[in-house]
Coordinates of C-alpha atoms in Angstrom, one line a residue:
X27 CA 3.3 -32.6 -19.0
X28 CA 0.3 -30.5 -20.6
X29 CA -3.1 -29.6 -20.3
X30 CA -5.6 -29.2 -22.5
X31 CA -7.6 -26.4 -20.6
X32 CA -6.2 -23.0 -21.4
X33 CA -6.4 -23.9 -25.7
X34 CA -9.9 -24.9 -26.0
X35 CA -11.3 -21.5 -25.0
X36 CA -11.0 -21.4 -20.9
X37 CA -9.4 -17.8 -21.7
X38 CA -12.6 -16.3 -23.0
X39 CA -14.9 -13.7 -21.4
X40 CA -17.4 -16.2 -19.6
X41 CA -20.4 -14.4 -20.4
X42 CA -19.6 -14.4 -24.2
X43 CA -22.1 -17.1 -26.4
X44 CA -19.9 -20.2 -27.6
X45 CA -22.6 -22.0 -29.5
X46 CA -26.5 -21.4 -30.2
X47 CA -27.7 -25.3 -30.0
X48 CA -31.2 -25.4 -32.3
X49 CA -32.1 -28.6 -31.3
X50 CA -34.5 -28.1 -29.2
X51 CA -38.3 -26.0 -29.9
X52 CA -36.2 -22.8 -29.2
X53 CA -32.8 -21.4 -29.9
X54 CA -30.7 -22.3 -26.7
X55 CA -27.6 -19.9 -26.0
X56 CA -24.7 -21.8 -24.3
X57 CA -21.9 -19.2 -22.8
X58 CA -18.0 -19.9 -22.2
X59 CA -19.1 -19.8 -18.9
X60 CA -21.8 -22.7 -19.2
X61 CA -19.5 -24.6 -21.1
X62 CA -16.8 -24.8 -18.7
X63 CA -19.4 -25.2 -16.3
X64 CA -20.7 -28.6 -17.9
X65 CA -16.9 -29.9 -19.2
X66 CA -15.8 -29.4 -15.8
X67 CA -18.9 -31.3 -14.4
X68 CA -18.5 -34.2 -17.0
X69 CA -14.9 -34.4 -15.9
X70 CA -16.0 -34.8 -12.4
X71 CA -18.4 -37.5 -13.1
X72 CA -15.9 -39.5 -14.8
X73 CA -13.4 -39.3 -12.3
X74 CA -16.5 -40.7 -10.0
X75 CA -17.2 -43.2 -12.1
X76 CA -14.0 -44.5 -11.4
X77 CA -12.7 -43.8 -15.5
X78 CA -8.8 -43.5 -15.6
X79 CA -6.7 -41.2 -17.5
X80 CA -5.9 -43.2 -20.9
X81 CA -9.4 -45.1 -20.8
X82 CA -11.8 -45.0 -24.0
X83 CA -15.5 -42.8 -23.5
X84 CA -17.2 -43.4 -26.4
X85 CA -19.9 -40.5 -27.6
X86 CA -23.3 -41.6 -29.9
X87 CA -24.9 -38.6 -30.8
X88 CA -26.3 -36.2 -33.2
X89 CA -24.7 -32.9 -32.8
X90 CA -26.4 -31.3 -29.5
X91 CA -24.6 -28.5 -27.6
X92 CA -23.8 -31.5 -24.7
X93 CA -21.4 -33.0 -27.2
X94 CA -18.4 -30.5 -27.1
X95 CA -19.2 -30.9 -22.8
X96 CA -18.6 -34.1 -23.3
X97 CA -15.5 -34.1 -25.6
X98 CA -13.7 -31.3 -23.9
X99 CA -14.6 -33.2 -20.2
X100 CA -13.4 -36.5 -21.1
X101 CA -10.1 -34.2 -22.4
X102 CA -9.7 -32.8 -19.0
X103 CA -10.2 -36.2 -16.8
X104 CA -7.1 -37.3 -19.7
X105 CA -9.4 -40.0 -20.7
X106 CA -9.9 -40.5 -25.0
X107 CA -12.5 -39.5 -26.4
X108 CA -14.1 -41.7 -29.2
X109 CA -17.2 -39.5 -31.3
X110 CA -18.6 -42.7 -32.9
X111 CA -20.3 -42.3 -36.5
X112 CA -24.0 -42.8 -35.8
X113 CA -25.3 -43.4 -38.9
X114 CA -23.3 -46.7 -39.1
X115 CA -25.5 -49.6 -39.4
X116 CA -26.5 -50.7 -35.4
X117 CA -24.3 -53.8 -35.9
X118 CA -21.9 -52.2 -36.9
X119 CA -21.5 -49.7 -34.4
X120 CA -22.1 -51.5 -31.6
X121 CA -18.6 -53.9 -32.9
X122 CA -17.0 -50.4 -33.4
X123 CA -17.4 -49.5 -29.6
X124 CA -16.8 -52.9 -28.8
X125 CA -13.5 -52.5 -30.3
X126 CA -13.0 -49.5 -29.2
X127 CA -12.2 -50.9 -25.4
X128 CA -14.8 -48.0 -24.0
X129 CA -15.9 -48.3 -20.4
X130 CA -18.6 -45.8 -20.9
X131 CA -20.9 -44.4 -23.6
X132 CA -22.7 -41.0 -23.6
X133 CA -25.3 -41.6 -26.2
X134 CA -29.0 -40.7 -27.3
X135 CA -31.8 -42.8 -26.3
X136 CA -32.2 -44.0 -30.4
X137 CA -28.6 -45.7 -29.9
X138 CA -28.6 -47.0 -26.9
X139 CA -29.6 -50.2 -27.9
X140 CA -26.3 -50.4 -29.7
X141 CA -24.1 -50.1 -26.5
X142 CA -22.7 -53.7 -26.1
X143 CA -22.8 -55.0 -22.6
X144 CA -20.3 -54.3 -19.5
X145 CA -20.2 -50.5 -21.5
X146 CA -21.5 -48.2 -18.9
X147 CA -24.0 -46.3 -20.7
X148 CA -24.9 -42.4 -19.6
X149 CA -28.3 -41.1 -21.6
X150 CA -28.2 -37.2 -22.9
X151 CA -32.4 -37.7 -22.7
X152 CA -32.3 -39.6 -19.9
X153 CA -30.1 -39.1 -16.9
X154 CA -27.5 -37.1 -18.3
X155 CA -28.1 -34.2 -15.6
X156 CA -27.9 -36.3 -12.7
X157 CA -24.6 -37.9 -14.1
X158 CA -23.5 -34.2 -14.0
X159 CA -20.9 -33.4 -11.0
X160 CA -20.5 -29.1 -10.7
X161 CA -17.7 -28.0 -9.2
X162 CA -13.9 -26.9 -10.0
X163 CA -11.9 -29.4 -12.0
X164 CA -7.7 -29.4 -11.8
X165 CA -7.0 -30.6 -15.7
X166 CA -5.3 -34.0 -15.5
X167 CA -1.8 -33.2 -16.6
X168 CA -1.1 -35.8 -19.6
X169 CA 2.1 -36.4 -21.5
X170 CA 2.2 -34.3 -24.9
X171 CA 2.2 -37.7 -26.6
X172 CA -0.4 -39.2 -24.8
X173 CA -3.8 -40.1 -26.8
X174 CA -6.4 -37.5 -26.4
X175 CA -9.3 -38.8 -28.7
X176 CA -10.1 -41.5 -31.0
X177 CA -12.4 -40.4 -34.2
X178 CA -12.8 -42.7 -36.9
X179 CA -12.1 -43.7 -40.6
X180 CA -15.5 -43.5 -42.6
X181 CA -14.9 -47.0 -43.5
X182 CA -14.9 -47.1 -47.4
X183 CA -12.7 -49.3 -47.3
X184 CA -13.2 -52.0 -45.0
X185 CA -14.2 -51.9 -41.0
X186 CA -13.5 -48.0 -39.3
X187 CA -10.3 -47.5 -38.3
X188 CA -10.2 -46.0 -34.9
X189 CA -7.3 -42.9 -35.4
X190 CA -4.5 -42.2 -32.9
X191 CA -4.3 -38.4 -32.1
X192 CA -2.4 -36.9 -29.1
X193 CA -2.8 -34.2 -27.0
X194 CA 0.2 -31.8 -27.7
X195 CA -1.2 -32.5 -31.4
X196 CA -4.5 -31.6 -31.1
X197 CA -3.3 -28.1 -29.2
X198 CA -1.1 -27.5 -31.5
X199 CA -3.6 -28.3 -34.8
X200 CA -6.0 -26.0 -32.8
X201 CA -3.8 -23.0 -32.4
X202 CA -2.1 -23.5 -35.8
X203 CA -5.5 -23.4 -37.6
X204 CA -7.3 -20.7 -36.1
X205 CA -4.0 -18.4 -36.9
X206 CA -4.2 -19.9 -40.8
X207 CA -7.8 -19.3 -41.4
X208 CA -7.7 -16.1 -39.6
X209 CA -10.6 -16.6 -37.3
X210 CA -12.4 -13.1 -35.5
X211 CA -14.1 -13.7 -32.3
X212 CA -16.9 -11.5 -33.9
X213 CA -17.0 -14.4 -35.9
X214 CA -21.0 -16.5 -36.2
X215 CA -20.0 -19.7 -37.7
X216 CA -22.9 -22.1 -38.7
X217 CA -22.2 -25.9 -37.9
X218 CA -24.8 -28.3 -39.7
X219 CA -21.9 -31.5 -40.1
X220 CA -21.7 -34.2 -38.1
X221 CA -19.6 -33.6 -34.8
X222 CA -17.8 -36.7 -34.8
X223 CA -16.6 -36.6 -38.5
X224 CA -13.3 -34.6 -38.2
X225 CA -14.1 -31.6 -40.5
X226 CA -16.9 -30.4 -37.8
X227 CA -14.2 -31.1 -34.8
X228 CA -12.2 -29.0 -36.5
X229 CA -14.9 -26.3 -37.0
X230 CA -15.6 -26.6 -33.4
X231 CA -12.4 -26.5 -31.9
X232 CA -11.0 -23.7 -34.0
X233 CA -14.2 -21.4 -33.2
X234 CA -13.4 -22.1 -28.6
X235 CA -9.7 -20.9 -29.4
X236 CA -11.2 -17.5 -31.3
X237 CA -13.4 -16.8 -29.0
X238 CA -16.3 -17.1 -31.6
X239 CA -19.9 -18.4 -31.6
X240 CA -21.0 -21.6 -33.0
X241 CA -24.4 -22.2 -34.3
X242 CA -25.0 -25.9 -34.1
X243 CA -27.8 -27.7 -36.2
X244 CA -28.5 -31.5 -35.3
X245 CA -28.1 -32.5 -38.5
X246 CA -28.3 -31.1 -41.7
X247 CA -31.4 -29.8 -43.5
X248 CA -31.0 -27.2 -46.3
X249 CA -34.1 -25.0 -45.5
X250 CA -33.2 -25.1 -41.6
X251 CA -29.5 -24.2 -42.5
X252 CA -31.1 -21.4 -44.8
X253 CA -32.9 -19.5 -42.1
X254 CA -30.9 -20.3 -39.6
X255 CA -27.9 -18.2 -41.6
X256 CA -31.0 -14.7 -41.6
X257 CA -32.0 -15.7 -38.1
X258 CA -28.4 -15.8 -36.6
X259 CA -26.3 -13.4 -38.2
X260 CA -24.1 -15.6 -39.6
X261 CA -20.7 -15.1 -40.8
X262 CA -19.1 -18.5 -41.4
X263 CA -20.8 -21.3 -43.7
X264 CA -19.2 -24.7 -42.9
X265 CA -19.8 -27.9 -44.4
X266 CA -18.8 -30.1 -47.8
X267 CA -19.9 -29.0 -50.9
X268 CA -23.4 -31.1 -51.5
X269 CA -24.3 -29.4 -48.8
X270 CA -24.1 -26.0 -50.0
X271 CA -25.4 -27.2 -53.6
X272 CA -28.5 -28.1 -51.5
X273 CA -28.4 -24.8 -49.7
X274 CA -27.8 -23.0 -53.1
X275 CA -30.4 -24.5 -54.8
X276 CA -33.3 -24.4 -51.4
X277 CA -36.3 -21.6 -52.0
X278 CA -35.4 -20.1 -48.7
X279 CA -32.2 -18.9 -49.9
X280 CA -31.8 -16.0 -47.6
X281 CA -31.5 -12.6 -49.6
X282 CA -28.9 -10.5 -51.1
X283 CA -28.7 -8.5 -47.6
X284 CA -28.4 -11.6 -45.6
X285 CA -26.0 -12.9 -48.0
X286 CA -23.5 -9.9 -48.6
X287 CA -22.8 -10.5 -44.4
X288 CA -21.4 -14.2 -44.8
X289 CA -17.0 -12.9 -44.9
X290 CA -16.0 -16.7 -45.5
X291 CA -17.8 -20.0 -47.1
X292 CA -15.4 -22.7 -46.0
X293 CA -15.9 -26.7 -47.7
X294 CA -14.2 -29.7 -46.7
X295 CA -14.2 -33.5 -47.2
X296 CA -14.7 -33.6 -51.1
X297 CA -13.7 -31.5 -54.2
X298 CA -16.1 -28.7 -54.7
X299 CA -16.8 -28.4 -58.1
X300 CA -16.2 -25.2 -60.9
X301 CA -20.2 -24.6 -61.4
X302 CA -20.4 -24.8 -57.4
X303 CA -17.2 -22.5 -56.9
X304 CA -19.3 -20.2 -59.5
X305 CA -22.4 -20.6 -57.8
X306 CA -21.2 -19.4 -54.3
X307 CA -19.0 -16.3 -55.7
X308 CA -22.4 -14.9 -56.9
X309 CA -24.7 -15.9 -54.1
X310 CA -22.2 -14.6 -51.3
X311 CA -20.4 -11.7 -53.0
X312 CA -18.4 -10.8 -50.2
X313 CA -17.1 -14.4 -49.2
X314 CA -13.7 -15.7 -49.4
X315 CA -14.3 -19.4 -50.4
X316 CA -12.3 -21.5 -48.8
X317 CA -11.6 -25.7 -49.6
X318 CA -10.0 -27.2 -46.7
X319 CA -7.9 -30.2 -48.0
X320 CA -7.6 -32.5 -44.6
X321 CA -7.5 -36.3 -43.3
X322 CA -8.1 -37.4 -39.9
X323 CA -4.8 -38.9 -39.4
X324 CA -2.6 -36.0 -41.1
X325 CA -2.6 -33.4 -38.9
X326 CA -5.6 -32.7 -39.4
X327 CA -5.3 -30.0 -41.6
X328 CA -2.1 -29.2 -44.0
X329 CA -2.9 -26.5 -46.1
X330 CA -4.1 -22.7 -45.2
X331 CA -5.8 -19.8 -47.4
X332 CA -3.1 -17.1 -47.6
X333 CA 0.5 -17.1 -49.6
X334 CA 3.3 -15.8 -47.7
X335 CA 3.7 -13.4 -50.8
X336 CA 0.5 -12.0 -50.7
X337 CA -0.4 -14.1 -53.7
X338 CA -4.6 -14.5 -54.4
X339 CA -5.5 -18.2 -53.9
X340 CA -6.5 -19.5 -57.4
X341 CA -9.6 -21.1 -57.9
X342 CA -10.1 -24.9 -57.3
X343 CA -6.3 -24.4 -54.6
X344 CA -6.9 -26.3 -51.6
X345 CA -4.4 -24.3 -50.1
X346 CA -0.8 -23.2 -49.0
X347 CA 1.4 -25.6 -46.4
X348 CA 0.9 -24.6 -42.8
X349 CA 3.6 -23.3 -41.0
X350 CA 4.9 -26.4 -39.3
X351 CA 4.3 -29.0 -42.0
X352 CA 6.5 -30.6 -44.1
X353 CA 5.0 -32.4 -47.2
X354 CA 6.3 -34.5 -50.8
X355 CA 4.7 -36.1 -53.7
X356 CA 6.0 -39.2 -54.4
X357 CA 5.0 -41.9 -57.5
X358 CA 4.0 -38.8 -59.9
X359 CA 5.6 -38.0 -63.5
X360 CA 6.7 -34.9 -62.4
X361 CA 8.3 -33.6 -58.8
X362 CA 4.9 -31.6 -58.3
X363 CA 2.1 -34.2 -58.9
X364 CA 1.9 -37.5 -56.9
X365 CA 0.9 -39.1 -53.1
X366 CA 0.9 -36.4 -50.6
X367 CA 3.0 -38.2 -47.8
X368 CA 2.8 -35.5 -44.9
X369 CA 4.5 -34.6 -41.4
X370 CA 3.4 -32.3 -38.7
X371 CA 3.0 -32.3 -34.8
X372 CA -0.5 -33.1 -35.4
X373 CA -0.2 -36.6 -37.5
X374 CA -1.9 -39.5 -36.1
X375 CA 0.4 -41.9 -34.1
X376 CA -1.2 -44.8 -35.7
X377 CA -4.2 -46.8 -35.9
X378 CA -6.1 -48.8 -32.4
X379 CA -5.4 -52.2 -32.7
X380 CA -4.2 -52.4 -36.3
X381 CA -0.8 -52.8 -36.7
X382 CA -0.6 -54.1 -39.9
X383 CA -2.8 -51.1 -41.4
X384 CA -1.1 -48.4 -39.6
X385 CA 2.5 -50.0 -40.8
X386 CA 1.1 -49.3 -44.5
X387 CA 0.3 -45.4 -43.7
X388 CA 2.4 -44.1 -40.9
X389 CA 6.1 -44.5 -42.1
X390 CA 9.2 -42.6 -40.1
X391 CA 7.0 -40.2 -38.9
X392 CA 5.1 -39.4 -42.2
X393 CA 1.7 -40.2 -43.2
X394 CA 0.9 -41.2 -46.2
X395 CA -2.6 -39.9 -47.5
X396 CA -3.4 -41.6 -50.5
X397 CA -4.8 -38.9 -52.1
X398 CA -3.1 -37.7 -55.5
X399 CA -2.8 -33.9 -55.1
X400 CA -0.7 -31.2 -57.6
X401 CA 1.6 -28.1 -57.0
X402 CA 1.6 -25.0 -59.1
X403 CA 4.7 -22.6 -59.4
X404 CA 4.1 -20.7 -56.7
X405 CA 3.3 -23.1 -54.4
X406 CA -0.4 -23.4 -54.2
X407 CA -1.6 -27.0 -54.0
X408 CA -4.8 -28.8 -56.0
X409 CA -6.5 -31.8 -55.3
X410 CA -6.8 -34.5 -58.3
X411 CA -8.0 -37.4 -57.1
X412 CA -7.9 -40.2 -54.6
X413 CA -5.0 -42.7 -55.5
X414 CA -8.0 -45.4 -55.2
X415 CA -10.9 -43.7 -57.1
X416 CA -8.6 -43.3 -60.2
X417 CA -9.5 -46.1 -62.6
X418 CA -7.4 -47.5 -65.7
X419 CA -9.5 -47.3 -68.8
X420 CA -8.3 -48.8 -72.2
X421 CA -5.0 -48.5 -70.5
X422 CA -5.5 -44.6 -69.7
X423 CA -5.6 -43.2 -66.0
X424 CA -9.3 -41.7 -65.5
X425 CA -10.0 -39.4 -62.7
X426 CA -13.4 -39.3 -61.5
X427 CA -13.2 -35.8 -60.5
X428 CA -12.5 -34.6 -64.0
X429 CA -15.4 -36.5 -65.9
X430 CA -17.8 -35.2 -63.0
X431 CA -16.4 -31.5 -63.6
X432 CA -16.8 -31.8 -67.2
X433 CA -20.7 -33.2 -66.8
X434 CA -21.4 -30.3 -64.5
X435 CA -20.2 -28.0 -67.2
X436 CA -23.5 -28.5 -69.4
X437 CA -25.9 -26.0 -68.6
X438 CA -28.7 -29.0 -67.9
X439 CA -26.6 -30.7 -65.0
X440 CA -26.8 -29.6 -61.3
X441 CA -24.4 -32.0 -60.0
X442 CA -22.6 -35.2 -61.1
X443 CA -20.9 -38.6 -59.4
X444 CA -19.0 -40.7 -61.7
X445 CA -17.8 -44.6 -60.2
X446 CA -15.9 -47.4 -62.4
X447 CA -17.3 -50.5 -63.1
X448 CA -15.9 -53.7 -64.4
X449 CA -15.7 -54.0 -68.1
X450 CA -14.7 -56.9 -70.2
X451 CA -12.7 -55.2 -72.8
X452 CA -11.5 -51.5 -70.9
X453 CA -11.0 -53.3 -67.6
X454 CA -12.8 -50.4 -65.9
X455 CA -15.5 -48.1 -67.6
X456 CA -16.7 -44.5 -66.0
X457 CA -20.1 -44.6 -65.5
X458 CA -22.3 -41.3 -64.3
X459 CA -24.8 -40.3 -62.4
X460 CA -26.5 -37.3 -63.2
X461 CA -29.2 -34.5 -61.3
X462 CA -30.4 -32.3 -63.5
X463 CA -31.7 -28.6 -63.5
X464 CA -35.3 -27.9 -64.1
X465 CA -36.0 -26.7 -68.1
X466 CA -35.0 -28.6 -70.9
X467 CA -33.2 -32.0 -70.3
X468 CA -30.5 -33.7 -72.5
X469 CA -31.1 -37.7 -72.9
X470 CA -28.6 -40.2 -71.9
X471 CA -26.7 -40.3 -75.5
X472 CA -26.6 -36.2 -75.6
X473 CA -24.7 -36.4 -72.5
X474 CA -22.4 -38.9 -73.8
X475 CA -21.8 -36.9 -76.9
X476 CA -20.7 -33.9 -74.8
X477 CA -18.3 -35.2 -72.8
X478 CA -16.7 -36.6 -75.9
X479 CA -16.6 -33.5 -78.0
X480 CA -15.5 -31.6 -74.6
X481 CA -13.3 -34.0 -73.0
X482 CA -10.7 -37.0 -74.0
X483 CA -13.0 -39.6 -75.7
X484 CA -11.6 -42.8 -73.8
X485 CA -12.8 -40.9 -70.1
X486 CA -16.4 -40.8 -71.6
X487 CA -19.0 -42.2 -69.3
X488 CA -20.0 -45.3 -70.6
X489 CA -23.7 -45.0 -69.3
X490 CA -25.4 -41.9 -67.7
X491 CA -28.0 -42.2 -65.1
X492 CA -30.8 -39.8 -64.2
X493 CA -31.4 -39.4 -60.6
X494 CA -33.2 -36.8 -58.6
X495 CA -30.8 -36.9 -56.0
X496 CA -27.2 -38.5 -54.7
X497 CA -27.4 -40.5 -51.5
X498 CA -25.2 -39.0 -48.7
X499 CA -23.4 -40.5 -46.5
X500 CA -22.5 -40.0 -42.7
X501 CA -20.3 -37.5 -43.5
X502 CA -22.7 -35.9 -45.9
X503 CA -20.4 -37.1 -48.8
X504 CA -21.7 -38.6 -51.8
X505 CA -21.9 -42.3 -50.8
X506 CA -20.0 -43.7 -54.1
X507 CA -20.3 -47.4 -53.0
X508 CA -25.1 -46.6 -52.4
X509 CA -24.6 -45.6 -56.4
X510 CA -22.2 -49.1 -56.8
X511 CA -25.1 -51.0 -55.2
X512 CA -27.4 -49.1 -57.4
X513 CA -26.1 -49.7 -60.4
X514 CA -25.4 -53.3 -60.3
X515 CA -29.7 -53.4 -59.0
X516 CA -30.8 -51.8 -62.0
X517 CA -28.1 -52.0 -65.1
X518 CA -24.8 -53.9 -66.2
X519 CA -22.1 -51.9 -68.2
X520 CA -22.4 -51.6 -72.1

């Protein structure tokens, strides 16, 4: 039997700062001490209200510094923890939680309406304090293999799929990572991403086992994230890369001074692209950039920054396997391109209530990712594409990944997102949608003509589309299937 306690930063000086929460009119500093404080009192109230070890508490929230109390409190009552995507249509989230099984919801007042009935539901605006129980907690001992928390799938591909993950992996992801990416307590890490999307959970936990401070946003908002990196000292960007596109790009860039204190500019959830990588390396000077290559079920993270020889980290590498786990490409031409299928303490032990889905990914212990990844000769690892996103034009594989790099090669084009579309004749057809930089701008059929004379002809996009912006989605991902609806609203496919 375990406990979660000492690995999600019990250990640390009390009176050091663990986040900065900027929600609120003012800057509010939130020690080790008032952390434990508040888990230990969540935990408490649970227990009160009569919430089991194994039970589901489901969490509705923008990021707020409540929201790790919450998770970590849950944790220590051996409950599950279920951080619900909030920006999920209100129908749909309120099946998600029904799903889910939880007996109680901690949510903001905007989704409360969303809580289906017989789910107890505890307010963070209204009432949260006086659920609040102070006193010393005893960590519920739980079984290494017991479920500890219950993120889920984006669902891209059909309803979210609530994700297994157990105890003794989580604490072993935690400790693994914060050793991998090389963490310092001295360490100022700025969080802007969503806390229940598993790239800021990881963010979060890795920065209570360093010892490090974490400034949390509520949500993203370039110019917000851009003074809030001079106003804090910060050290650590996080995020995915159309964030820091937006950041790069914001007139409240802070200056060269401010800048050459950031150490490490770390990107997960979606390839970063060669002008971004570019962009960054000049902006912050004295920043290792890092892409963190990761799936909520696989561990959650595979790969780390640093080769075992001492090798530099090429650009566009995703990483070097972790210590601890084991990987293989399978259904590639060669031995080093294919499916990453991978296996480590921290792997998912399934799916909640989906059998049949879980059967297709978890197999013997190994997770298959469906994502197409590459190896180089010494070792280092690229993403390529999703095995889903890659379309089959004329009879040739197209990545969308490569066509989007290519675009945002042209000195006119800020960023790109390319999605396939039916077509008679090719059976699928790249199509683009394209931000451009202020100056000059290239029409549709100049566009076209580049990607031809700098690319294969057949992965050409078969229309381009201005826009002044991508849509997001809750992950602060381009949403792919917003620029499918939009497409099919205002074109059809030459």
């Amino acid at each position: 039997m375990i406990s979660n306690a000492g690995a999600l930063g019990w250990d640390v000086d009390e009176a050091r700062v663990a986040m900065v929460d900027l929600r609120g009119p003012e800057p509010l500093d939130v020690t080790y001490g008032d952390l434990k404080r508040r888990s230990q009192a969540v935990a408490r109230g649970l227990v009160a209200r009569g919430v089991r070890p194994g039970e589901r508490v489901a969490l509705a929230a923008f990021n707020r510094a409540d929201f790790p109390a919450v998770l970590l409190g849950t944790l220590l009552a051996g409950a599950i923890a279920a951080p619900l995507n909030v920006k999920l249509p209100a129908k749909t989230l309120s099946e998600v939680i029904a799903a889910s099984g939880a007996r109680l919801a901690f949510v903001e007042t905007a989704f409360a309406g969303a809580i289906p009935a017989g789910v107890e539901v505890i307010d963070f605006d209204r009432g949260f304090e006086d659920f609040l129980d102070f006193g010393d907690f005893e960590p519920v001992a739980v079984a290494p293999d017991a479920i500890s928390m219950q993120p889920y799938t984006s669902g891209s591909t059909g309803a979210p799929k609530g994700v297994l993950l157990t105890h003794g992996g989580q604490i072993w992801a935690a400790g693994t990572l914060v050793e991998a990416r090389r963490l310092r307590a001295d360490d100022r890490a700025i969080l802007a991403a969503p806390m229940y999307h598993k790239n800021a959970i990881v963010a979060l936990k890795t920065a209570l086992v360093s010892g490090s401070a974490m400034i949390v946003m509520p949500r993203f908002e370039a110019g917000a994230y851009a003074r809030a990196i001079a106003d804090h000292g910060v050290t650590m960007l996080t995020g995915v890369p159309t964030m820091m596109r937006l950041l790069l790009d914001h007139p409240e860039l802070p200056d060269a001074a401010t800048r050459a204190k950031v150490r490490v500019v770390s990107m997960g959830s979606s390839p970063a692209s060669e002008r971004l990588l570019g962009d960054l390396a000049s902006a912050f000077p004295n920043a290792e950039i890092h892409l963190n290559y990761g799936t909520t079920e696989g561990g959650p993270i595979m790969f780390g920054w640093y080769h075992p020889d001492g090798r530099p980290q090429p650009n566009h590498s995703i990483g070097y396997p972790i210590e601890g786990c084991e990987w293989r490409l399978e259904g590639g031409a060669t031995a080093d391109e294919g499916e990453l299928w991978v296996k480590n303490p921290g792997v998912a032990k399934g799916y909640q209530n989906r059998p049949e889905a879980a059967a297709e990914r978890f197999i013997d212990g190994w997770y298959r990712t469906g994502d197409r990844l590459r190896r180089d000769a010494e070792g280092w690892f690229y993403f390529v594409s999703r095995i889903d996103d890659m379309m089959v034009t004329g009879g040739e594989n197209v990545f969308p990944q490569e066509v989007e790099g290519l675009l945002e090669r042209h000195p006119a084009v800020r960023q790109a997102a390319v999605i396939a579309v039916p077509n008679e004749t090719k059976g699928e057809v790249p199509v683009a949608f394209v931000v451009l930089r202020p100056g000059p701008a290239p029409d549709e059929a100049a566009l076209k003509a580049y990607a031809i004379a700098n690319g294969p002809a057949y992965a050409h996009p078969r229309r381009v589309l201005f826009v002044d912006s991508l849509p997001l989605n809750g992950a602060n991902k381009i949403d792919k299937s917003a620029l499918k609806e939009l497409f099919s609203k205002e074109t059809t496919p030459r």
